[in-house]
Coordinates of C-alpha atoms and ligand atoms in Angstrom, one line a residue:
M1 CA 0.2 -0.2 0.4
E2 CA 1.7 3.3 -1.1
V3 CA 1.8 5.3 2.0
V4 CA 1.4 9.7 0.8
R5 CA 3.4 11.5 3.9
S6 CA 2.7 14.9 2.1
V7 CA 0.2 17.6 1.3
A8 CA 1.8 19.0 -1.8
E9 CA 2.3 14.7 -3.4
M10 CA -0.9 13.9 -1.9
R11 CA -2.5 16.8 -3.6
K12 CA -0.6 15.9 -6.7
R13 CA -1.7 12.2 -6.7
A14 CA -5.5 13.4 -6.4
A15 CA -5.4 15.8 -9.2
E16 CA -4.2 12.7 -11.8
L17 CA -6.7 10.5 -10.8
R18 CA -9.2 13.4 -11.3
E19 CA -7.3 14.6 -15.5
A20 CA -7.2 11.0 -15.8
G21 CA -11.1 10.3 -15.1
S22 CA -11.2 8.7 -12.0
V23 CA -13.8 9.2 -9.4
V24 CA -11.9 9.1 -6.1
A25 CA -13.6 9.1 -2.4
L26 CA -12.5 9.6 0.7
V27 CA -12.6 7.7 4.0
P28 CA -11.1 10.2 6.5
T29 CA -9.9 7.9 10.0
M30 CA -7.6 9.0 12.7
G31 CA -6.5 4.9 12.0
A32 CA -6.1 2.2 15.1
L33 CA -8.9 0.8 12.1
H34 CA -11.3 -1.9 13.3
E35 CA -13.9 -3.3 11.5
G36 CA -16.2 -0.5 11.9
H37 CA -13.3 2.2 9.5
L38 CA -13.1 -1.0 7.1
S39 CA -16.7 -1.3 6.1
L40 CA -16.6 2.2 4.9
V41 CA -13.7 1.4 3.0
R42 CA -15.7 -1.0 1.3
I43 CA -18.7 1.5 0.8
A44 CA -16.0 3.2 -0.7
R45 CA -14.5 0.9 -2.9
E46 CA -17.9 0.3 -4.5
L47 CA -19.1 3.6 -4.8
A48 CA -15.2 5.2 -6.8
D49 CA -12.3 4.0 -9.0
T50 CA -9.7 5.0 -6.0
V51 CA -9.8 4.7 -2.2
V52 CA -8.3 7.5 0.0
V53 CA -7.8 6.3 3.2
S54 CA -6.8 9.2 5.6
I55 CA -4.6 8.2 8.8
F56 CA -4.2 11.8 10.9
V57 CA -4.8 11.6 14.4
N58 CA -6.0 15.0 14.8
P59 CA -5.7 17.3 18.1
A60 CA -7.4 20.0 17.3
Q61 CA -10.3 18.0 18.4
F62 CA -9.3 16.8 21.2
G63 CA -9.8 18.6 24.5
P64 CA -7.1 19.4 27.6
S65 CA -8.3 16.2 29.2
E66 CA -8.6 13.4 26.6
D67 CA -6.7 10.4 24.9
L68 CA -4.9 12.8 23.1
E69 CA -1.6 11.1 23.5
R70 CA -2.2 7.2 24.6
Y71 CA -4.7 7.0 20.8
P72 CA -3.4 4.1 19.3
R73 CA -1.1 4.4 16.6
D74 CA 0.5 1.9 14.3
L75 CA 0.3 3.2 10.7
D76 CA 2.3 -0.1 9.2
R77 CA -0.7 -2.4 10.6
D78 CA -3.5 0.1 9.5
A79 CA -2.4 0.9 5.8
A80 CA -2.2 -3.7 5.5
L81 CA -5.7 -3.7 7.1
A82 CA -7.0 -0.9 4.9
A83 CA -4.7 -2.3 1.6
E84 CA -7.5 -5.8 2.1
A85 CA -10.6 -3.7 2.0
G86 CA -9.8 -2.3 -1.1
G87 CA -8.2 1.1 -0.1
D88 CA -5.1 1.8 -3.1
L89 CA -3.6 5.2 -1.6
V90 CA -3.1 5.8 2.1
F91 CA -2.2 9.6 3.3
A92 CA -1.0 10.2 6.4
P93 CA 0.8 13.8 7.6
A94 CA 2.3 14.6 9.7
I95 CA 1.0 17.6 12.1
G96 CA 3.4 19.8 10.8
E97 CA 1.7 19.7 7.3
I98 CA -2.1 19.7 8.5
Y99 CA -1.0 22.7 11.1
S100 CA 1.7 24.7 10.0
A101 CA 3.4 26.9 12.9
R102 CA 1.5 30.1 11.5
Y103 CA -2.4 27.6 11.1
D104 CA -4.9 30.4 12.2
T105 CA -8.5 28.9 10.9
V106 CA -11.3 27.5 13.0
V107 CA -14.4 25.8 10.6
H108 CA -17.2 26.4 13.5
V109 CA -21.3 24.9 12.7
Q110 CA -23.0 26.9 15.2
R111 CA -26.1 25.4 16.5
L112 CA -25.8 21.8 15.8
T113 CA -22.7 21.6 17.7
R114 CA -24.6 22.8 20.4
R115 CA -25.6 19.8 21.9
L116 CA -24.9 16.2 22.6
C117 CA -21.3 14.8 22.6
G118 CA -20.9 19.5 21.6
A119 CA -22.0 19.9 24.6
F120 CA -19.3 18.0 26.7
R121 CA -16.5 18.6 25.2
P122 CA -16.1 22.0 23.6
G123 CA -14.5 22.7 20.7
H124 CA -14.1 18.9 19.1
F125 CA -16.2 19.4 16.2
D126 CA -14.5 22.9 15.3
G127 CA -11.8 20.9 15.2
V128 CA -13.1 17.9 13.3
C129 CA -14.5 20.4 10.6
T130 CA -11.2 22.2 10.0
V131 CA -9.8 18.3 10.1
V132 CA -12.3 17.1 7.8
A133 CA -12.5 20.7 5.3
K134 CA -8.4 21.2 4.4
L135 CA -8.1 17.1 4.0
L136 CA -11.1 17.0 1.1
N137 CA -9.4 20.7 0.1
I138 CA -6.5 18.2 -0.1
V139 CA -7.9 15.2 -1.9
R140 CA -10.9 16.6 -3.1
P141 CA -12.8 13.0 -3.6
S142 CA -16.1 12.8 -5.3
L143 CA -17.4 11.1 -1.9
A144 CA -16.6 10.9 1.2
V145 CA -17.1 8.4 3.6
F146 CA -18.1 8.7 7.9
G147 CA -19.7 6.0 10.6
Q148 CA -23.0 6.3 11.1
K149 CA -22.0 5.4 14.6
D150 CA -20.3 9.3 15.0
A151 CA -24.4 10.8 14.1
Q152 CA -23.6 13.6 15.0
Q153 CA -20.3 14.0 14.0
A154 CA -21.9 13.5 9.8
A155 CA -24.7 15.8 10.5
V156 CA -22.4 18.4 11.8
I157 CA -19.8 17.8 8.1
E158 CA -23.2 17.5 6.1
R159 CA -23.9 21.1 7.5
M160 CA -20.9 22.3 6.5
V161 CA -20.5 20.5 3.2
A162 CA -23.6 21.9 2.5
D163 CA -23.2 25.3 3.4
L164 CA -19.8 26.4 2.6
D165 CA -21.0 25.0 -1.1
M166 CA -18.2 22.3 -1.0
D167 CA -18.4 19.6 -4.6
V168 CA -18.5 16.1 -2.6
E169 CA -20.8 13.8 -1.9
I170 CA -21.0 12.6 2.2
V171 CA -21.9 8.7 2.6
R172 CA -22.8 7.4 6.3
G173 CA -22.1 3.9 6.2
P174 CA -24.0 1.4 9.1
T175 CA -22.0 0.9 12.7
V176 CA -21.0 -2.2 12.7
R177 CA -21.3 -4.2 15.5
E178 CA -19.4 -6.2 17.9
P179 CA -21.5 -10.1 18.1
D180 CA -22.9 -9.0 21.6
G181 CA -24.0 -5.0 20.3
L182 CA -21.0 -3.4 21.2
A183 CA -20.5 -0.9 18.8
M184 CA -17.1 -1.1 17.0
S185 CA -14.5 2.1 18.2
S186 CA -10.8 2.6 18.4
R187 CA -11.6 3.4 22.4
N188 CA -13.0 -0.4 23.3
V189 CA -9.5 -1.8 23.4
Y190 CA -9.2 0.5 27.1
L191 CA -12.1 -1.7 28.5
S192 CA -11.6 -4.1 31.1
I193 CA -12.9 -7.4 31.2
E194 CA -15.5 -6.4 34.1
E195 CA -16.1 -2.8 31.6
R196 CA -16.3 -4.6 28.1
A197 CA -19.3 -6.7 29.4
D198 CA -21.6 -4.7 30.9
A199 CA -20.4 -2.2 27.3
A200 CA -23.3 -3.8 26.0
V201 CA -25.6 -2.8 28.0
L202 CA -25.7 1.0 25.2
H203 CA -27.0 -1.1 21.8
E204 CA -29.4 -3.2 24.9
A205 CA -30.9 0.3 25.9
L206 CA -30.8 1.3 22.2
E207 CA -32.6 -1.3 21.4
L208 CA -35.2 -1.7 24.0
G209 CA -36.1 2.3 23.0
R210 CA -36.4 1.1 19.5
S211 CA -38.6 -2.3 20.7
L212 CA -40.7 0.3 23.2
H213 CA -41.5 2.3 19.8
A214 CA -42.6 -0.4 17.6
T215 CA -44.7 -1.4 19.7
G216 CA -46.5 2.1 19.6
E217 CA -44.9 3.8 22.7
K218 CA -44.7 7.4 21.2
D219 CA -43.7 9.0 24.5
A220 CA -40.0 10.0 24.6
A221 CA -39.5 10.8 28.1
K222 CA -40.8 7.7 29.0
V223 CA -38.7 5.9 26.8
V224 CA -35.4 7.1 28.1
G225 CA -36.7 7.5 31.4
S226 CA -36.9 2.7 30.7
M227 CA -33.3 3.1 28.7
R228 CA -31.8 5.1 32.0
E229 CA -32.6 2.4 34.0
L230 CA -31.2 -0.6 32.3
I231 CA -27.7 1.0 32.0
E232 CA -27.9 2.7 35.1
A233 CA -28.0 -1.0 37.2
K234 CA -24.8 -1.7 35.6
E235 CA -21.8 -1.4 37.9
T236 CA -19.5 0.2 36.1
T237 CA -21.5 2.7 33.5
E238 CA -21.9 6.7 34.2
I239 CA -24.3 8.0 31.9
Q240 CA -22.7 11.6 30.3
Y241 CA -26.4 11.6 27.7
L242 CA -29.4 10.0 26.8
V243 CA -31.5 11.5 24.4
A244 CA -34.5 11.5 21.4
V245 CA -34.1 14.1 18.9
D246 CA -34.6 14.6 15.6
A247 CA -32.4 13.1 13.5
A248 CA -31.4 16.6 11.0
T249 CA -32.1 18.8 13.3
L250 CA -30.5 17.4 16.7
E251 CA -33.3 19.1 19.2
D252 CA -35.5 17.1 21.2
V253 CA -38.5 15.2 20.5
S254 CA -41.0 15.2 22.7
E255 CA -43.0 12.3 21.1
L256 CA -41.3 9.8 19.3
A257 CA -41.3 8.7 15.9
D258 CA -39.8 7.4 12.6
G259 CA -36.9 9.4 11.7
T260 CA -36.0 10.0 16.4
L261 CA -32.0 9.7 16.3
L262 CA -32.4 7.8 20.3
A263 CA -28.3 8.6 21.0
T264 CA -26.1 8.2 23.9
A265 CA -22.8 8.8 25.8
V266 CA -22.4 6.7 28.4
H267 CA -18.5 6.3 30.1
V268 CA -17.4 2.4 31.0
G269 CA -15.1 2.7 33.9
A270 CA -13.3 5.6 32.4
T271 CA -13.8 5.7 28.9
R272 CA -16.6 7.1 27.2
L273 CA -18.7 5.0 25.0
I274 CA -21.6 6.3 21.8
D275 CA -23.7 4.7 19.8
N276 CA -27.3 5.5 18.5
V277 CA -30.0 4.0 16.8
V278 CA -32.2 5.7 14.0
L279 CA -36.0 4.5 14.6
D280 CA -36.9 2.5 11.4
G281 CA -33.8 3.0 10.3
A282 CA -33.7 0.0 8.4
G283 CA -30.2 -1.7 7.4
E284 CA -28.0 1.5 9.9
T285 CA -26.4 -1.9 11.9
T286 CA -24.3 -4.6 10.6
V287 CA -23.1 -7.7 12.7
H288 CA -19.6 -8.7 12.2
G289 CA -17.8 -12.1 13.9
Ligands
PAF301 O1 -14.1 10.3 13.2 C1 -12.8 10.7 13.1 O2 -12.4 10.1 13.4 C2 -12.5 11.3 13.2 O3 -12.9 12.6 13.9 C3 -12.2 12.1 11.4 C4 -13.4 12.5 11.0 C5 -11.5 11.7 11.0 C6 -11.9 13.8 12.0 O4 -10.3 13.3 12.6

């Protein structure tokens, strides 16, 4: 697998590909690739002629007390996995390639970033939007693929792309889960054995919400209350947020409907995990293993 390290080289390669008529897809990642990322690479492979996988642990989206230093990094392993899944090229720039010493610009999506993760991770989505805008400008792909597991991130990026007239299609890939339902995440490796067992409750709670809605319950507060009880019954969990919101605006809803997003962030021990389901969102989940 070819690994491109500089912005200038990536721009050059992408321009050559476009000139040759190749449809280019970008799968932005921070590395530590797992089956969730690889499913996005496979989706890109289906939709494009050339698949670029970017691997960049973006310091701008980590808070001061977050896990930037210990975030897992293994470029050789990631490049091999990306190639196996159908990636053609890895773009893995050094920090200085992306943020020069005089770097001074932030891309800020206003309303959509105020709630859910945005309320607890100040500046996080500014970091995400800024780096994604830069990656899109460097690679200029026809499409870019993001995971539904980070539903707020996908919504924020779709807003940014629409608002800034960026000429790229954003594709969402379904959440990939372990056999017990835990959503794949690079942070799952931090969980102890007990925490790993408890972590499956996020998905159980979301599925409870989904089944209560399917049997006719519309009262969002009641459903969220039942989900909360289930999560709180576990020894190692602490809910940061658990909400029923409109999937497009991310505003609270009092009545559940098809298209409502049930979303949660839970600390399991010291590890913060997020997950979500869209009510009646057919085909949004795949199970691995
Ligand atoms: O989802 C991620 O891994 C990151 O937020 C992204 C989109 C690669 C930006 O750094």
